[in-house]
Coordinates of C-alpha atoms and ligand atoms in Angstrom, one line a residue:
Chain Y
X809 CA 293.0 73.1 225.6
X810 CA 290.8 72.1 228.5
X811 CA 288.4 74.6 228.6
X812 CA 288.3 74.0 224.6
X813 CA 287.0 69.9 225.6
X814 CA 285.1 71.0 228.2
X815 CA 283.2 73.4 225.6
X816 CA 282.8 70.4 223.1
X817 CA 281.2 68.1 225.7
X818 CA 278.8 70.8 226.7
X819 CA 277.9 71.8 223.4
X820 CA 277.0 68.0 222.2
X821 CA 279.7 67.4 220.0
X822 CA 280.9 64.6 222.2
X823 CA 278.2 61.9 223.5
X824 CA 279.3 59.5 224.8
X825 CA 277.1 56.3 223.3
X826 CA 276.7 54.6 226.9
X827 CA 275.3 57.8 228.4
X828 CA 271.8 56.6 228.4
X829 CA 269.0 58.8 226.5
X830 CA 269.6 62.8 226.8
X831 CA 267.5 64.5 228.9
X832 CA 266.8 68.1 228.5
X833 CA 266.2 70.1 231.9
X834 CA 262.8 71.3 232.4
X835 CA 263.2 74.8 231.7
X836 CA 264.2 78.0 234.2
X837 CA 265.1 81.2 234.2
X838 CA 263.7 84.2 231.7
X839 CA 263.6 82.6 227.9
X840 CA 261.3 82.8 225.8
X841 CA 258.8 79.8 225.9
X842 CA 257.4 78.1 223.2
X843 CA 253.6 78.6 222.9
X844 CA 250.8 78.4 220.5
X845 CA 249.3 81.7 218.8
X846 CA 247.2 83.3 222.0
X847 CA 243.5 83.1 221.7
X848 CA 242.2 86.2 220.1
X849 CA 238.9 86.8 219.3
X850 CA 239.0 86.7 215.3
X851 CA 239.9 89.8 213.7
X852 CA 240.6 91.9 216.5
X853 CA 244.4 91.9 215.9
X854 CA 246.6 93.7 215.8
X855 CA 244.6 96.4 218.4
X856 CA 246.3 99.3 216.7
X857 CA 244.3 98.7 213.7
X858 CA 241.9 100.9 215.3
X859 CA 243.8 102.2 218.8
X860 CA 246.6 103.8 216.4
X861 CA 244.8 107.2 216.4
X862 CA 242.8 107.1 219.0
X863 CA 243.5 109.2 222.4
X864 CA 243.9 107.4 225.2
X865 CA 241.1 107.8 228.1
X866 CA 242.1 106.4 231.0
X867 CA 239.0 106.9 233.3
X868 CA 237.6 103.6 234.4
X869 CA 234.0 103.4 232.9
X870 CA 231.6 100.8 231.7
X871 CA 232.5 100.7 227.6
X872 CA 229.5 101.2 225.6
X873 CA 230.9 101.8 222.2
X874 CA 233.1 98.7 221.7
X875 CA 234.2 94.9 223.5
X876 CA 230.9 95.5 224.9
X877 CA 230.8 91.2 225.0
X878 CA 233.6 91.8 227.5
X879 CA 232.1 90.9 230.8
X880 CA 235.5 91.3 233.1
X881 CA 235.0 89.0 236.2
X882 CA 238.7 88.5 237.2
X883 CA 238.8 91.0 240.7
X884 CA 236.7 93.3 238.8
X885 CA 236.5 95.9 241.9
X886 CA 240.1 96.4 241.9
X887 CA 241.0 95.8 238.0
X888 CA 240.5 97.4 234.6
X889 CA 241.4 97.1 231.0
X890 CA 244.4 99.2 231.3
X891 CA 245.6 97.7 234.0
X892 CA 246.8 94.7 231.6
X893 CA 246.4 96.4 228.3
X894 CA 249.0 98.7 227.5
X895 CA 247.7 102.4 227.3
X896 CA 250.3 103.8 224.2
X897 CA 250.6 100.7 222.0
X898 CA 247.7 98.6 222.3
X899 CA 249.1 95.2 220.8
X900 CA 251.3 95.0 223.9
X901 CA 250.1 94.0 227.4
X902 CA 252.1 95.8 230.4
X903 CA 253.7 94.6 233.7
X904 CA 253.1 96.6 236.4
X905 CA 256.5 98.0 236.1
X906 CA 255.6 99.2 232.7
X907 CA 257.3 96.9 230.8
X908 CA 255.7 96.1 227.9
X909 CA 254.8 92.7 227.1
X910 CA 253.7 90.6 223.8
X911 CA 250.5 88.7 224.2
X912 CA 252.7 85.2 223.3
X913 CA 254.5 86.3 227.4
X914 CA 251.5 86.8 228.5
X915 CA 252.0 84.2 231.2
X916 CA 254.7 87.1 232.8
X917 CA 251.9 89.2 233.4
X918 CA 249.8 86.6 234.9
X919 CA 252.7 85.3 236.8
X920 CA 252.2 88.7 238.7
X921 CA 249.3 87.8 240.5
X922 CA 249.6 84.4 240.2
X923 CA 253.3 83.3 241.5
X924 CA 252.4 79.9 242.8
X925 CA 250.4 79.1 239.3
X926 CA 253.6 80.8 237.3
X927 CA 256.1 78.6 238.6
X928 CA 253.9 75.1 238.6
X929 CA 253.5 76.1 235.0
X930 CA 256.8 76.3 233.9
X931 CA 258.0 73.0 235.8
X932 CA 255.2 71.7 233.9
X933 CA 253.1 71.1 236.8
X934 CA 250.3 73.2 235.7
X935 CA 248.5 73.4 232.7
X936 CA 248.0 70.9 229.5
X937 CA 251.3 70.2 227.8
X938 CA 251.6 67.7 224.8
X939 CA 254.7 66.4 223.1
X940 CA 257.7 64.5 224.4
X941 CA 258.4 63.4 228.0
X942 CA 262.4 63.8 227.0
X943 CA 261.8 66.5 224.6
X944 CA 260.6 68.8 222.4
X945 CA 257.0 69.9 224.6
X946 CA 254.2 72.5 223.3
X947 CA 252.9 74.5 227.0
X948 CA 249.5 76.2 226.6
X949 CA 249.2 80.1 227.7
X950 CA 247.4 80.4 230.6
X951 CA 244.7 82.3 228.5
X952 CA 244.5 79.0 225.9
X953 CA 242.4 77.5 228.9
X954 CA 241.3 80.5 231.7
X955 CA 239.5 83.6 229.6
X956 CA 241.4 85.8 230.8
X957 CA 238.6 88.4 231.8
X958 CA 236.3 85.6 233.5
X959 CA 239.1 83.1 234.3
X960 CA 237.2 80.6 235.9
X961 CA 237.3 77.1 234.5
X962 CA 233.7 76.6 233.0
X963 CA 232.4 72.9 233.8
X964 CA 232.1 70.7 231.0
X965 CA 229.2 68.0 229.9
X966 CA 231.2 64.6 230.8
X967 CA 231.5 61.8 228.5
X968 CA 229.2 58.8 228.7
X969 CA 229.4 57.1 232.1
X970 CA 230.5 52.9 231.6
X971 CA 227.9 50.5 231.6
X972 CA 227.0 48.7 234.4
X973 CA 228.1 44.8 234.6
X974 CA 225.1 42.9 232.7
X975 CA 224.5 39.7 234.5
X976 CA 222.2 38.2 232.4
X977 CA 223.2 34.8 229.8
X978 CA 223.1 36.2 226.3
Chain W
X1181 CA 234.2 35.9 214.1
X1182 CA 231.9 33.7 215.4
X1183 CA 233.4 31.0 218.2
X1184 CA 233.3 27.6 215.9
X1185 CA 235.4 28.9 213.3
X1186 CA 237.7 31.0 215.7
X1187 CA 240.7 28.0 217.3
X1188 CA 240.6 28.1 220.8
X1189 CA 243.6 30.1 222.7
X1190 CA 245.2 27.5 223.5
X1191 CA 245.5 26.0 220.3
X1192 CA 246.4 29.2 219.0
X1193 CA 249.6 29.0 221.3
X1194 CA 250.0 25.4 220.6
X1195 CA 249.9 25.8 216.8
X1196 CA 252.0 29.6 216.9
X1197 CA 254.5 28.0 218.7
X1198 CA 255.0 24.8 216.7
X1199 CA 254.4 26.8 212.9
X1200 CA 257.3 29.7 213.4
X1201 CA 258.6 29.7 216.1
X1202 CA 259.6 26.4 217.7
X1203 CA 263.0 28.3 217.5
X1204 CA 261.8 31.4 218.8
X1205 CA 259.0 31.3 221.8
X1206 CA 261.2 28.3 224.1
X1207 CA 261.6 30.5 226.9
X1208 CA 258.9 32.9 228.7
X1209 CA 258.3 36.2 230.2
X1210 CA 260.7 38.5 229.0
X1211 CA 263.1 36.0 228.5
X1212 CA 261.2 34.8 225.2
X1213 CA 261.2 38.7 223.6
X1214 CA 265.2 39.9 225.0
X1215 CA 267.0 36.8 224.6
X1216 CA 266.1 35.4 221.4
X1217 CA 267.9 36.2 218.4
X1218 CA 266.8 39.7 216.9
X1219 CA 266.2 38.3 213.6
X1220 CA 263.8 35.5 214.6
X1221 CA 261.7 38.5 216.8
X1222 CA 261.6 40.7 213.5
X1223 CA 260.7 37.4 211.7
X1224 CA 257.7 36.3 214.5
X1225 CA 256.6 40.1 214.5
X1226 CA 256.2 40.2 210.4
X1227 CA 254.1 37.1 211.0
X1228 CA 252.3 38.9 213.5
X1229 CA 251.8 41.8 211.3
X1230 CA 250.8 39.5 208.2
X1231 CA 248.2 38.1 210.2
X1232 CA 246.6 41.0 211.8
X1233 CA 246.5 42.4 207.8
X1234 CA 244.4 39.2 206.7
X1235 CA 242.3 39.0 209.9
X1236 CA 241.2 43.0 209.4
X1237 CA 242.3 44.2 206.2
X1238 CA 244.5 46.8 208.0
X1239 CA 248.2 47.4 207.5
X1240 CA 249.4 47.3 211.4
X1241 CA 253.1 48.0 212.3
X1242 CA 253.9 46.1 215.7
X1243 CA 256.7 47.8 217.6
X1244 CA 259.1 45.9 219.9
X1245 CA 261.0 48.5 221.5
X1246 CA 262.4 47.4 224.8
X1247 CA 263.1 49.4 227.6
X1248 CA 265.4 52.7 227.4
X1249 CA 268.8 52.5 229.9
X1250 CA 268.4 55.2 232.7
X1251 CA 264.6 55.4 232.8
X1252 CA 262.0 54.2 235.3
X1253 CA 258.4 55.9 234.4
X1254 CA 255.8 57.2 236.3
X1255 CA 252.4 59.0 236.6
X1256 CA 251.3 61.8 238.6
X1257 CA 247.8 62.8 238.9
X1258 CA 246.4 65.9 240.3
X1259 CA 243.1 65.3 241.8
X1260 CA 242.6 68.8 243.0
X1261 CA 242.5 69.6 239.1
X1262 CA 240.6 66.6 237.5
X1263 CA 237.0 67.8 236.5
X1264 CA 235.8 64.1 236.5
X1265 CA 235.0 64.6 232.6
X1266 CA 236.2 60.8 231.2
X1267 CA 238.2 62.8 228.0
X1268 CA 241.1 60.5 229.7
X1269 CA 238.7 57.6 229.3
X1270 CA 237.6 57.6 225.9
X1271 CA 241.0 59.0 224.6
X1272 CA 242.8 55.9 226.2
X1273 CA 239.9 53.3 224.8
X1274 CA 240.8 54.8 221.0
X1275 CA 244.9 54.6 221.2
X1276 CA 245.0 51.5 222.8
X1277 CA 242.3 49.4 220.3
X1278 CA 240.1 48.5 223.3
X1279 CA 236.9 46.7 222.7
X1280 CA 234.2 48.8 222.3
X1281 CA 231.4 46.1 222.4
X1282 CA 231.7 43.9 224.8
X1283 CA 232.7 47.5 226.5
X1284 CA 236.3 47.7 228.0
X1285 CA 237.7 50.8 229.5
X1286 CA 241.5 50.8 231.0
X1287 CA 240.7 53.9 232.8
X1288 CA 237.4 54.6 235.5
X1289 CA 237.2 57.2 237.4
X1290 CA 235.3 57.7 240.5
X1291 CA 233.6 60.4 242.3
X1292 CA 233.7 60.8 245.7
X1293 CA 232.5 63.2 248.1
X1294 CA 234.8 65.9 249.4
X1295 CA 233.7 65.4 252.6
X1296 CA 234.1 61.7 253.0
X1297 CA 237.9 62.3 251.3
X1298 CA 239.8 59.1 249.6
X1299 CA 237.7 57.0 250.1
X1300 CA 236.3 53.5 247.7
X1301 CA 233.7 52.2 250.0
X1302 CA 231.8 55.6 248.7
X1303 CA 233.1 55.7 244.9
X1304 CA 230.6 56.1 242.4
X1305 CA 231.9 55.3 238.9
X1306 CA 228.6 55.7 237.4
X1307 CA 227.8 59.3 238.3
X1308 CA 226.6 61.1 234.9
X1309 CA 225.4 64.6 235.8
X1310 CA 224.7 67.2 232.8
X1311 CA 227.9 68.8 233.8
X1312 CA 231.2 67.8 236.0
X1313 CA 232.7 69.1 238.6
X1314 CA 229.5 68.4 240.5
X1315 CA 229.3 70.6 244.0
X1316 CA 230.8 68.7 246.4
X1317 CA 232.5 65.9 244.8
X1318 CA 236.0 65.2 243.8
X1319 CA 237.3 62.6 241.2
X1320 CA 240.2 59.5 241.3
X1321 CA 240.7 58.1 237.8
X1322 CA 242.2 54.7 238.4
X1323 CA 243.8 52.2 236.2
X1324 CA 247.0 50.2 236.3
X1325 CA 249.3 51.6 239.0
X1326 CA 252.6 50.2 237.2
X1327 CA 253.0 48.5 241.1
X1328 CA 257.1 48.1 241.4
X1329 CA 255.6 45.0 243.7
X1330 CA 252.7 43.9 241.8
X1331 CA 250.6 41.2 243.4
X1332 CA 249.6 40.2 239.5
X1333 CA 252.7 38.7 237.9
X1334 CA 253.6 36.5 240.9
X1335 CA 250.2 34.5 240.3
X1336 CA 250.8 34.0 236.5
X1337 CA 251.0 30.6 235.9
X1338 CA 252.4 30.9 232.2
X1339 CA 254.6 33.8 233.2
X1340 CA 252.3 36.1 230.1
X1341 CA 252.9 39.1 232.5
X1342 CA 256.2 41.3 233.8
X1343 CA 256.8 44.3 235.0
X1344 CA 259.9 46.0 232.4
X1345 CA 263.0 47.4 233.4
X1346 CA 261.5 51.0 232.9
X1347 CA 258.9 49.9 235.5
X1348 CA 255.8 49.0 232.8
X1349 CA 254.0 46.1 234.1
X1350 CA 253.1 44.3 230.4
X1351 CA 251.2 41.3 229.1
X1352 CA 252.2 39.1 226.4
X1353 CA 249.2 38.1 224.9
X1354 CA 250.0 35.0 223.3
X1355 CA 250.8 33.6 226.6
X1356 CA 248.0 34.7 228.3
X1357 CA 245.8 31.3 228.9
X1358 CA 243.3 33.5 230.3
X1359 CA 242.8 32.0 233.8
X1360 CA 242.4 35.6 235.4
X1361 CA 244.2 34.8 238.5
X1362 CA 246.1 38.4 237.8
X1363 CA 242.8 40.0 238.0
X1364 CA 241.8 38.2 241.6
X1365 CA 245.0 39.6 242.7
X1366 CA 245.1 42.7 241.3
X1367 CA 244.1 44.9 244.4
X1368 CA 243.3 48.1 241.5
X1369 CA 240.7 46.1 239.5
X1370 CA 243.0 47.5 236.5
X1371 CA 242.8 44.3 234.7
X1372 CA 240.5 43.3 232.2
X1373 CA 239.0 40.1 230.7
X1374 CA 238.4 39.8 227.2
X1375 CA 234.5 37.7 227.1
X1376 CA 234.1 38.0 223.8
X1377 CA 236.3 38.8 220.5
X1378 CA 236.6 42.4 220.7
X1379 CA 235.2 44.6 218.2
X1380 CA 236.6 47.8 217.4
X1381 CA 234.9 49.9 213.8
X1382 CA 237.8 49.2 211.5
X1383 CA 238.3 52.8 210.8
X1384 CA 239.0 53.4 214.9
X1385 CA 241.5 50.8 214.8
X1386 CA 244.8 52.6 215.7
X1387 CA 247.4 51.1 213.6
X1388 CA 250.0 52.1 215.6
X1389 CA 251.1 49.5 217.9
X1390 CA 253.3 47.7 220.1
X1391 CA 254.0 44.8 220.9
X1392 CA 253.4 44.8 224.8
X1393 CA 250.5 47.2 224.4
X1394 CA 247.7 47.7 222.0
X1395 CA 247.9 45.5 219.3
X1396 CA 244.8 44.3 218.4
X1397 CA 243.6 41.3 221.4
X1398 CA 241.9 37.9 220.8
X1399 CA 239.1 36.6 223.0
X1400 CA 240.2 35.2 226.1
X1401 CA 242.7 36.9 227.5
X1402 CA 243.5 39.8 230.0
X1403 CA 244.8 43.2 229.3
X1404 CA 245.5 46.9 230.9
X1405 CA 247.0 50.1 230.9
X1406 CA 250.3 49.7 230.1
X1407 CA 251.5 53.7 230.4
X1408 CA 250.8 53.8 226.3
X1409 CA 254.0 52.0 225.9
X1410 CA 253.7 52.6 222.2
X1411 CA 254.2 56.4 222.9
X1412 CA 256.0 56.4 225.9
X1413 CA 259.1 54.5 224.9
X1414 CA 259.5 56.6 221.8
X1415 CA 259.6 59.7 224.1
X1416 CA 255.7 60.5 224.3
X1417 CA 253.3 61.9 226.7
X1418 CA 250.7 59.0 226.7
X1419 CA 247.1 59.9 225.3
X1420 CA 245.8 60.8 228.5
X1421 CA 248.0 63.1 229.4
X1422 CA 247.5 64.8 226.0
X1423 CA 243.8 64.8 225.8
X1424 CA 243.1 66.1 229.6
X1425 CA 241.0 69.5 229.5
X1426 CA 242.8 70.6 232.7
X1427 CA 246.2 69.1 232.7
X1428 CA 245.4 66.7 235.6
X1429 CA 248.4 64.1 234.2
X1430 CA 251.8 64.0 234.2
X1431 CA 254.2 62.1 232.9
X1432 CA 258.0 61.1 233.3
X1433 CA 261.3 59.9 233.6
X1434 CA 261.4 59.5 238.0
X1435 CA 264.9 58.9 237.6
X1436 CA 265.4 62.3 235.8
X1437 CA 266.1 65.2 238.6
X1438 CA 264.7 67.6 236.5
X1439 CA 261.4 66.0 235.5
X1440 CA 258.2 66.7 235.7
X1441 CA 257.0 63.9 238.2
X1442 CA 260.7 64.5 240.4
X1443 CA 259.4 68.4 240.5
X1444 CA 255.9 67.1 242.1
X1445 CA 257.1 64.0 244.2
X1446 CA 259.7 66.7 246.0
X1447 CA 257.2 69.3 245.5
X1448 CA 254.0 68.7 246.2
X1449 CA 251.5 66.2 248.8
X1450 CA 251.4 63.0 247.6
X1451 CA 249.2 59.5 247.8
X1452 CA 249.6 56.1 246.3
X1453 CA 246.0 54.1 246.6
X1454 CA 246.2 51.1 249.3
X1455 CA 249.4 51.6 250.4
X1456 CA 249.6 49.4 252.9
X1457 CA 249.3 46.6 250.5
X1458 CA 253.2 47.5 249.5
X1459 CA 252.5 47.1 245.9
X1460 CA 254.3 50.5 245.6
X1461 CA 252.6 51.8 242.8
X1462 CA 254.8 53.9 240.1
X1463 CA 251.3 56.2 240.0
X1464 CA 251.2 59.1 242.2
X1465 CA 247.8 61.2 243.3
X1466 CA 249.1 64.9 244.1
X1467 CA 247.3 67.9 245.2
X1468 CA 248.7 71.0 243.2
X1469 CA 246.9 73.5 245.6
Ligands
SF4_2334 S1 240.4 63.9 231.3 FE1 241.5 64.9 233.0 S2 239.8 66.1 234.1 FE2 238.8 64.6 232.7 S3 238.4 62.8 234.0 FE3 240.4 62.5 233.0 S4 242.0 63.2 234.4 FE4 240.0 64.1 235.1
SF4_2335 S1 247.7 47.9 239.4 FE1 247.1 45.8 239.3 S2 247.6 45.2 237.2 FE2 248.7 47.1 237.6 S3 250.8 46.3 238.3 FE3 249.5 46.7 240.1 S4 248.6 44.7 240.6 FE4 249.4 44.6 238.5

């Protein structure tokens, strides 16, 4: 019978109406988070489109043939493409476990590296996110606003300065 | 509309008060919007929004959402993020109808020299490089620090301005006289005078509105950042928090342990600007890193 209420009041079904305005919890622990599409370069997904039947070559080298516009400045002397990129099914990334990971997580894999970053993130301390204060939020990937081969934040041209107080009688 | 054929502000008050609401506006401050009769409020609002539809040819809906129980709001911003790029500025001056010409601008931001630190005696608002961050420079957007003390309502004479139970300092505008004694004490310069009638390109106007907030403004009187109250008390990130390239803002519910702005307050180094002026300002600077 107790644990029944108890169950109720957790669930919602009983709110009490002087409660003030529900709050959810900023979120924690391992689910899934809500992001938009990641930012792939158009048409180059799903990889297996053209990794499928490919073998895999795992000797680091400077690629000639394809993603020749990738220019990877992100610890470049330490780091290559399958370091991320899963080797056996392309549309995956990989932790360094060798779990695979979707490219919508890709935050976990950053969240390697980046620990400090990871956890701001998902307290919503860094990054962009829009929405509702007290609900429903959309976060950003971490690759919506680093490139994640070059992920420096490029400066942007700033929008007009104000003008200055104009003292003369008009 | 030129000034003959535009009735003086006070007159506007005089006649407002005697045409609808004799009944209604008796009290002031916050008095005049909680403790009148709901009806009459919905009844001075439709006026309001009549009005506004003749003057610009624009269907406006005025909102007069009041405060929500168990919430006090505040701001965090993180200057070791902010780029100094004015997306905040622009994106505030388009939600909030200010005028573009004369030029108003709730939000400035300044940049200052890493070297010199926090520091207004060095602030440059004016700065326009080709591109931002510039080498050696940091950035403090300022506008209206939501004080929880604020030296500006004390020196209203008409009692126009109040800080809200959820901590929003606001300005009724029809009570607003426009002697600008707010803005000589505002120690923030957040406060801004309305010269002229402000003109906004009917197609910018932003339609939705509160009460407290962005409606449209006449000439001669004072207004600010009022933490988008027209978003904010129906659960929204304000504009500036939406429209920041980096994610700089922040925005909350302080009273919530589990908010956002808790997570940087018990988190993270914090400033208030001027604190020894004990305005206690509800807008936080952090450093993330
Ligand atoms: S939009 Fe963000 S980065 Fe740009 S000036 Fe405003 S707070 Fe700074
Ligand atoms: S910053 Fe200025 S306008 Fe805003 S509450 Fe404080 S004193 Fe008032």
């Amino acid at each position: 019978m107790r644990s029944g209420l108890l169950l109720l009041l957790l669930s919602g079904g009983i709110v009490p109406a002087a409660d003030g305005p529900k709050i959810p919890p900023a979120p924690a622990g391992p689910e899934r988070i809500e992001v938009p599409p990641p930012p792939f370069s158009d048409g180059i997904f799903p990889c297996t489109n053209c990794h499928a039947g490919m073998p895999v070559d795992r000797t680091r080298r400077e690629l000639t043939a394809m993603h020749t516009d990738i220019v990877l400045k992100h610890d470049e002397t330490h780091r290559w493409c399958l370091d991320c990129h899963d080797p056996t099914n392309r549309d995956f990334l990989h932790l360094a476990s060798g779990e695979r990971v979707p490219f919508d997580e890709s935050y976990r894999l950053c969240g390697q590296c980046h620990g400090e970053k990871y956890r701001d993130w998902r307290a919503g301390v860094h990054g962009r996110r829009t929405g509702n204060w007290n609900g429903a939020k959309e976060y950003l990937l971490c690759a919506h606003c680093h490139n994640p081969h070059q992920p420096r934040f490029k400066p942007l041209a700033p929008k007009p300065a104000p003008q200055r107080p104009d003292r003369s009688m008009k | 509309m030129t000034d003959s054929e535009k009735p003086s502000r006070r007159m506007f008050t005089a006649s407002a008060g005697a045409a609808f609401a004799g009944m209604v506006l008796t009290a002031c401050g916050p008095k005049r919007l909680y403790e009148v009769p709901q009806h009459k409020l919905k009844a001075s609002i439709a006026e309001m929004e009549r009005r506004y539809k003749e003057q610009l040819g624009k269907d406006i809906q005025v909102s007069d959402q009041g405060p929500m129980p168990g919430v006090h709001f505040a701001f965090a911003l993180d200057i070791s993020r902010c780029i100094g790029c004015r997306r905040c500025v622009y994106g505030c001056v388009a939600e909030n109808n200010q005028s573009r010409d004369p030029q108003i601008h709730w939000i400035r931001v300044f940049s200052m020299e890493k070297e010199k630190g926090v520091d207004f005696t060095h602030a440059d608002p004016y700065y326009n490089p080709p591109e931002v961050p510039e080498e050696g420079h940091f950035y403090v957007p300022v506008g209206c620090q939501q004080c929880e003390n604020p030296p500006c309502t004390k020196v209203c004479p008409t009692g126009a301005t109040w800080a809200e139970k959820d901590g929003i300092v606001v300005i009724d505008y029809d009570w607003c006289i426009g002697c600008r004694y707010c803005m000589a004490a505002c120690p923030y310069g957040a406060r801004h005078f309305n010269w002229k009638a402000p003109t906004i390109p009917e197609n910018e106007i932003n339609p939705h509105t509160h009460y407290l907030g962005n409606r449209p403004r006449p000439k001669g009187v004072v207004e600010k950042c009022t933490f988008c109250i027209q978003r904010s008390r129906e659960g929204r990130y304000p504009a500036c928090v939406e429209v920041c390239p980096v994610g700089a803002r922040k925005f909350g519910n302080i009273l919530d342990p589990n908010s956002e702005i808790r997570y940087i307050i018990e988190h993270k180094r914090v400033l208030v600007l001027k604190e020894e002026l004990n305005t206690v300002p509800r807008f936080f600077y952090f450093y993330a890193t």
